């Protein structure tokens, strides 16, 4: 596993236009990243409008010895519909990157839906074969769903060496995303963890002013996003924290404080969790997640999860573009009722200790995630 805990996420690269990666700029960033002693690069089939893997070849593989860097890519369930599609995409990924082999290879974005597809298309045996052939060194998967399903996947597939999880201090206790619970499942199964979304796509780089002041008063030399990345990197089972760096400025800041990484002290950890509470104090629906409303709901709607995912998505910075909460919501309603299924019986409102207007809030969630 990699020595330094920061990985270069190649999902939000500098672009000339929507179909053209700025190779010159990416090459300079790659060189700087490696000059500072970092080696881990993470891409995927569809990143940067399917151009990220091509950029890897031009900016990294052609310009640096293969044994000087670590390269990760992924097979996404949304692009395979047959056994043949697996090799078709994998072989194209080898061609596009020019990498000869992948150090880490993931089944991408496992949730209830993709787990079913990966199982039907025998992708777990398939990825094991790639490892046996030497085309892949380490195998695992990325994950966006609840802790219960993660426990099932890792129980059924102990051959998976690691799992990539969405972990950040804002989602740590989230009812919808379940960062802490998923991390604890990975630890229980003895799996190493790669962290994605440590800064929530920039959300935790632009925190409310009181939170920024708290961080600055504690240590003015540390940037706001550094607290988010160090929070994730301080977890014992985490071996890489991915940062989707799109400017040289971001790269230099990240590598400055991760070069000689020091885990958060207990005092710093408590301050970061306090920051999460401060940010969450201004959430759209102030649900505490007590779940008193869930058991008696005739439509089987997981009301706290609906509200948690809605709140998390409303906190995202607009510049981010795609956000994962809609995907969590779509997966949740495969086994639970949709927010739009509410029949306004009022059972939930009669029992809610916060006296929330749940019926109206569910209508808002239904409209939001129904777009």
XYZ file of C-alpha atoms in Angstrom:
371
model
C 0.000 0.000 0.000
C 1.119 3.575 -0.698
C 3.440 5.349 1.769
C 1.929 8.829 1.637
C -1.760 9.204 2.365
C -2.720 11.723 -0.355
C -3.912 10.544 -3.768
C -4.462 12.657 -6.893
C -8.087 12.246 -7.972
C -8.324 12.762 -11.743
C -12.053 13.495 -11.825
C -12.031 17.305 -11.932
C -9.050 18.107 -14.133
C -8.485 21.545 -15.696
C -10.320 21.585 -19.039
C -9.917 23.694 -22.168
C -13.497 22.857 -23.105
C -15.921 20.117 -22.016
C -14.172 17.514 -24.200
C -10.542 18.626 -23.930
C -8.318 18.211 -20.896
C -5.575 20.822 -20.500
C -2.704 18.317 -20.824
C 0.002 20.940 -20.364
C -1.455 22.044 -17.033
C -2.136 18.482 -15.863
C 1.434 17.459 -16.786
C 2.838 20.273 -14.642
C 0.603 19.202 -11.751
C 1.618 15.545 -12.123
C 5.307 16.519 -12.098
C 4.885 18.675 -8.996
C 2.888 15.985 -7.203
C 5.562 13.367 -7.858
C 8.445 15.754 -7.100
C 6.938 16.165 -3.639
C 7.043 12.402 -3.076
C 3.453 11.426 -3.897
C 2.684 8.560 -6.277
C -1.026 7.604 -6.193
C -3.302 8.533 -9.133
C -6.997 7.670 -9.387
C -9.050 7.755 -12.589
C -12.157 6.034 -13.996
C -13.831 5.178 -17.290
C -16.226 8.160 -17.393
C -14.231 10.890 -15.651
C -13.830 14.219 -17.501
C -16.372 13.157 -20.131
C -14.426 9.895 -20.782
C -11.171 11.831 -21.326
C -9.433 11.323 -17.958
C -7.837 7.969 -18.832
C -6.462 9.464 -22.070
C -4.998 12.323 -20.026
C -3.298 9.759 -17.758
C -1.406 8.413 -20.757
C -0.239 11.825 -21.957
C 0.523 13.508 -18.620
C 1.729 10.533 -16.585
C 2.419 7.196 -18.307
C 4.362 8.566 -21.301
C 6.445 10.865 -19.122
C 7.318 8.808 -16.021
C 8.678 5.255 -15.484
C 5.885 2.753 -14.771
C 7.401 1.749 -11.447
C 7.453 5.350 -10.197
C 3.684 5.760 -9.771
C 0.563 3.912 -8.622
C -2.455 3.909 -10.949
C -6.072 3.083 -10.124
C -9.078 2.840 -12.417
C -12.539 1.269 -12.279
C -15.245 -0.733 -14.067
C -18.637 0.993 -13.775
C -21.837 -1.063 -13.770
C -23.663 1.551 -15.807
C -21.581 0.734 -18.905
C -21.713 -3.076 -18.946
C -24.637 -5.259 -20.018
C -22.928 -8.500 -20.991
C -19.969 -10.703 -20.065
C -18.183 -9.432 -23.178
C -18.531 -5.800 -22.078
C -16.238 -6.403 -19.094
C -13.167 -7.233 -21.199
C -14.130 -4.743 -23.876
C -13.911 -1.876 -21.376
C -10.897 -3.263 -19.498
C -8.859 -3.711 -22.676
C -9.819 -0.227 -23.811
C -8.689 1.145 -20.431
C -5.303 -0.527 -20.877
C -5.057 0.994 -24.358
C -6.210 4.468 -23.304
C -3.856 4.713 -20.312
C -0.973 2.777 -21.891
C -0.291 1.504 -18.380
C 0.296 -2.250 -19.084
C -1.313 -3.081 -15.719
C -3.289 -1.352 -12.966
C -2.004 -1.243 -9.398
C -5.559 -1.003 -8.049
C -8.752 -1.892 -9.908
C -12.255 -1.285 -8.552
C -15.783 -2.369 -9.261
C -17.171 1.142 -9.323
C -20.037 2.536 -7.270
C -21.531 -0.523 -5.574
C -25.038 -0.090 -4.223
C -28.077 -2.356 -4.252
C -28.546 -1.970 -8.036
C -24.929 -2.338 -9.163
C -24.252 -5.143 -6.695
C -26.981 -7.140 -8.376
C -25.523 -6.445 -11.822
C -21.923 -7.191 -10.793
C -23.137 -10.472 -9.307
C -25.203 -11.432 -12.373
C -22.253 -10.685 -14.680
C -19.827 -12.566 -12.407
C -17.605 -9.494 -12.043
C -16.094 -10.622 -8.752
C -14.635 -13.791 -10.327
C -13.669 -11.755 -13.383
C -11.671 -9.203 -11.373
C -9.944 -12.056 -9.500
C -8.866 -13.485 -12.877
C -7.349 -10.125 -13.849
C -5.335 -10.224 -10.632
C -4.181 -13.808 -11.292
C -3.088 -12.738 -14.798
C -0.988 -9.910 -13.327
C -3.051 -7.230 -15.079
C -4.276 -5.938 -11.708
C -2.255 -5.916 -8.463
C -4.987 -5.159 -5.891
C -8.785 -5.516 -6.157
C -11.607 -3.736 -4.365
C -14.689 -1.597 -4.927
C -16.063 1.891 -4.367
C -19.299 2.190 -2.454
C -22.335 4.502 -2.121
C -25.029 2.872 0.018
C -25.864 1.873 3.591
C -23.659 0.090 6.125
C -25.903 -2.987 6.243
C -25.422 -3.759 2.540
C -21.680 -3.088 2.823
C -21.490 -5.708 5.574
C -23.248 -8.176 3.264
C -20.956 -7.455 0.300
C -17.787 -7.867 2.389
C -19.164 -11.032 3.997
C -19.965 -12.542 0.586
C -16.705 -11.339 -0.987
C -13.814 -11.608 1.496
C -11.438 -11.677 -1.510
C -11.899 -7.907 -1.886
C -8.785 -6.256 -0.440
C -10.052 -2.730 0.139
C -13.101 -0.497 -0.145
C -13.390 3.124 -1.282
C -15.848 5.110 0.862
C -17.282 8.621 1.011
C -15.864 9.918 4.291
C -15.759 13.493 5.541
C -16.521 15.199 8.813
C -19.878 16.519 7.587
C -21.097 13.049 6.543
C -19.453 11.243 9.494
C -22.709 10.981 11.475
C -25.068 11.458 8.507
C -28.127 9.215 8.656
C -28.232 9.096 4.859
C -24.564 8.683 3.886
C -23.468 6.771 7.030
C -19.732 7.541 6.714
C -18.829 6.378 10.230
C -20.977 3.244 10.109
C -19.552 2.204 6.717
C -16.004 2.834 7.924
C -16.652 0.702 11.000
C -17.955 -2.146 8.807
C -14.740 -2.006 6.736
C -12.676 -2.109 9.958
C -14.717 -5.076 11.247
C -13.865 -7.000 8.066
C -10.191 -5.996 8.275
C -10.289 -4.003 5.021
C -8.141 -0.996 4.201
C -10.053 2.122 3.151
C -9.567 4.661 0.365
C -11.435 7.900 1.069
C -13.338 9.786 -1.631
C -15.160 13.106 -1.206
C -13.095 14.179 1.872
C -13.920 17.832 1.084
C -17.359 17.002 -0.397
C -16.383 18.308 -3.826
C -15.347 21.686 -2.418
C -18.191 22.105 0.091
C -15.777 21.867 3.037
C -13.374 24.303 1.399
C -16.037 27.046 1.625
C -17.420 26.727 5.131
C -19.565 29.333 6.975
C -17.594 32.269 8.352
C -17.812 31.251 12.057
C -16.338 27.837 11.189
C -13.544 29.400 9.141
C -12.787 31.806 12.019
C -12.599 28.889 14.461
C -10.086 27.064 12.247
C -8.027 30.203 11.639
C -7.921 31.129 15.331
C -6.665 27.649 16.172
C -3.935 27.565 13.482
C -3.766 30.293 10.852
C -1.145 28.364 8.858
C -3.651 25.614 7.949
C -6.107 26.085 5.074
C -9.813 25.364 5.534
C -9.821 22.215 3.331
C -6.759 20.853 5.154
C -8.932 20.110 8.203
C -11.261 17.969 6.112
C -8.489 15.954 4.445
C -6.569 15.488 7.699
C -9.759 14.317 9.451
C -10.152 11.495 6.919
C -6.435 10.683 6.800
C -6.299 10.375 10.612
C -8.512 7.262 10.572
C -6.376 4.185 11.260
C -7.636 1.968 8.425
C -7.401 4.715 5.783
C -4.376 4.313 3.516
C -5.220 6.899 0.830
C -7.322 10.073 0.838
C -8.225 11.189 -2.664
C -8.416 14.854 -3.509
C -9.847 15.922 -6.865
C -7.326 18.651 -7.558
C -8.039 20.941 -10.486
C -5.462 23.714 -9.949
C -1.774 23.890 -9.075
C -2.693 26.042 -6.074
C -4.880 23.264 -4.627
C -2.187 20.691 -5.306
C 0.535 22.699 -3.573
C -1.665 23.368 -0.543
C -2.642 19.685 -0.200
C 0.892 18.370 -0.621
C 2.322 20.980 1.784
C 0.394 19.704 4.800
C 0.284 16.028 3.710
C 4.028 15.755 2.962
C 4.835 15.015 6.595
C 1.320 14.066 7.680
C 0.461 14.261 11.350
C -2.904 12.838 12.475
C -5.336 15.154 14.233
C -4.936 15.364 17.984
C -8.015 14.547 20.075
C -8.534 18.292 20.614
C -8.372 18.963 16.864
C -10.736 16.073 16.110
C -13.299 17.465 18.552
C -12.981 20.904 16.932
C -13.625 19.431 13.480
C -16.709 17.568 14.745
C -17.848 20.845 16.328
C -17.450 22.441 12.879
C -19.813 19.785 11.496
C -22.372 20.660 14.189
C -22.034 24.371 13.363
C -22.560 23.745 9.639
C -25.493 21.421 10.340
C -27.120 24.013 12.618
C -28.228 25.814 9.457
C -29.603 22.775 7.642
C -32.812 22.991 5.652
C -34.794 20.415 7.691
C -33.655 20.209 11.359
C -34.396 16.481 11.781
C -32.395 14.843 14.583
C -32.717 11.321 13.127
C -34.515 9.845 16.154
C -36.596 7.719 13.719
C -39.727 7.683 15.924
C -41.673 8.427 12.739
C -40.439 5.423 10.743
C -42.041 2.383 12.340
C -45.657 3.465 11.960
C -45.380 4.896 8.430
C -47.908 2.967 6.288
C -45.898 3.734 3.132
C -42.595 2.487 4.629
C -40.826 5.810 3.995
C -37.488 6.203 5.793
C -38.226 9.816 6.684
C -34.938 10.636 8.524
C -32.856 9.321 5.610
C -34.923 11.328 3.117
C -34.280 14.472 5.154
C -30.598 13.679 5.746
C -29.890 13.228 2.027
C -31.875 16.362 1.157
C -29.936 18.391 3.745
C -26.589 17.013 2.561
C -27.340 17.848 -1.060
C -28.490 21.382 -0.236
C -25.129 21.969 1.507
C -23.097 21.160 -1.614
C -21.398 24.031 -3.429
C -23.066 24.836 -6.752
C -19.796 24.635 -8.702
C -19.425 20.939 -7.937
C -21.894 19.696 -10.573
C -22.711 16.029 -9.916
C -23.430 15.127 -6.290
C -23.855 11.621 -4.824
C -26.915 12.183 -2.623
C -29.420 11.604 -5.447
C -27.815 8.214 -5.994
C -28.126 7.318 -2.309
C -31.794 8.372 -2.494
C -32.490 6.280 -5.611
C -30.963 3.237 -3.924
C -32.842 3.773 -0.698
C -36.231 3.804 -2.461
C -35.565 0.429 -4.037
C -36.387 -1.084 -0.651
C -38.285 1.778 1.058
C -41.087 4.144 0.100
C -40.400 7.313 -1.889
C -41.016 10.727 -0.373
C -43.756 11.176 -2.993
C -45.555 8.066 -1.636
C -46.633 10.044 1.460
C -50.439 9.886 1.939
C -50.443 12.699 4.537
C -51.900 10.482 7.274
C -50.133 12.591 9.912
C -48.882 9.677 12.036
C -45.303 10.957 11.749
C -46.136 14.517 12.747
C -48.071 13.371 15.818
C -45.000 11.554 17.172
C -42.148 13.883 16.063
C -40.390 15.334 19.164
C -39.139 18.248 17.040
C -42.710 19.012 15.848
C -41.518 19.217 12.246
C -43.982 19.770 9.368
C -42.986 16.353 8.000
C -45.712 16.110 5.357
C -44.685 19.440 3.820
C -40.997 18.556 4.122
C -41.543 15.228 2.324
C -43.280 17.083 -0.517
C -40.187 19.299 -0.797
C -37.873 16.259 -0.847
C -40.068 14.528 -3.449
C -39.944 17.558 -5.713
C -36.187 17.991 -5.213
C -35.099 14.408 -5.912
C -37.823 13.874 -8.506
C -36.206 16.315 -10.949
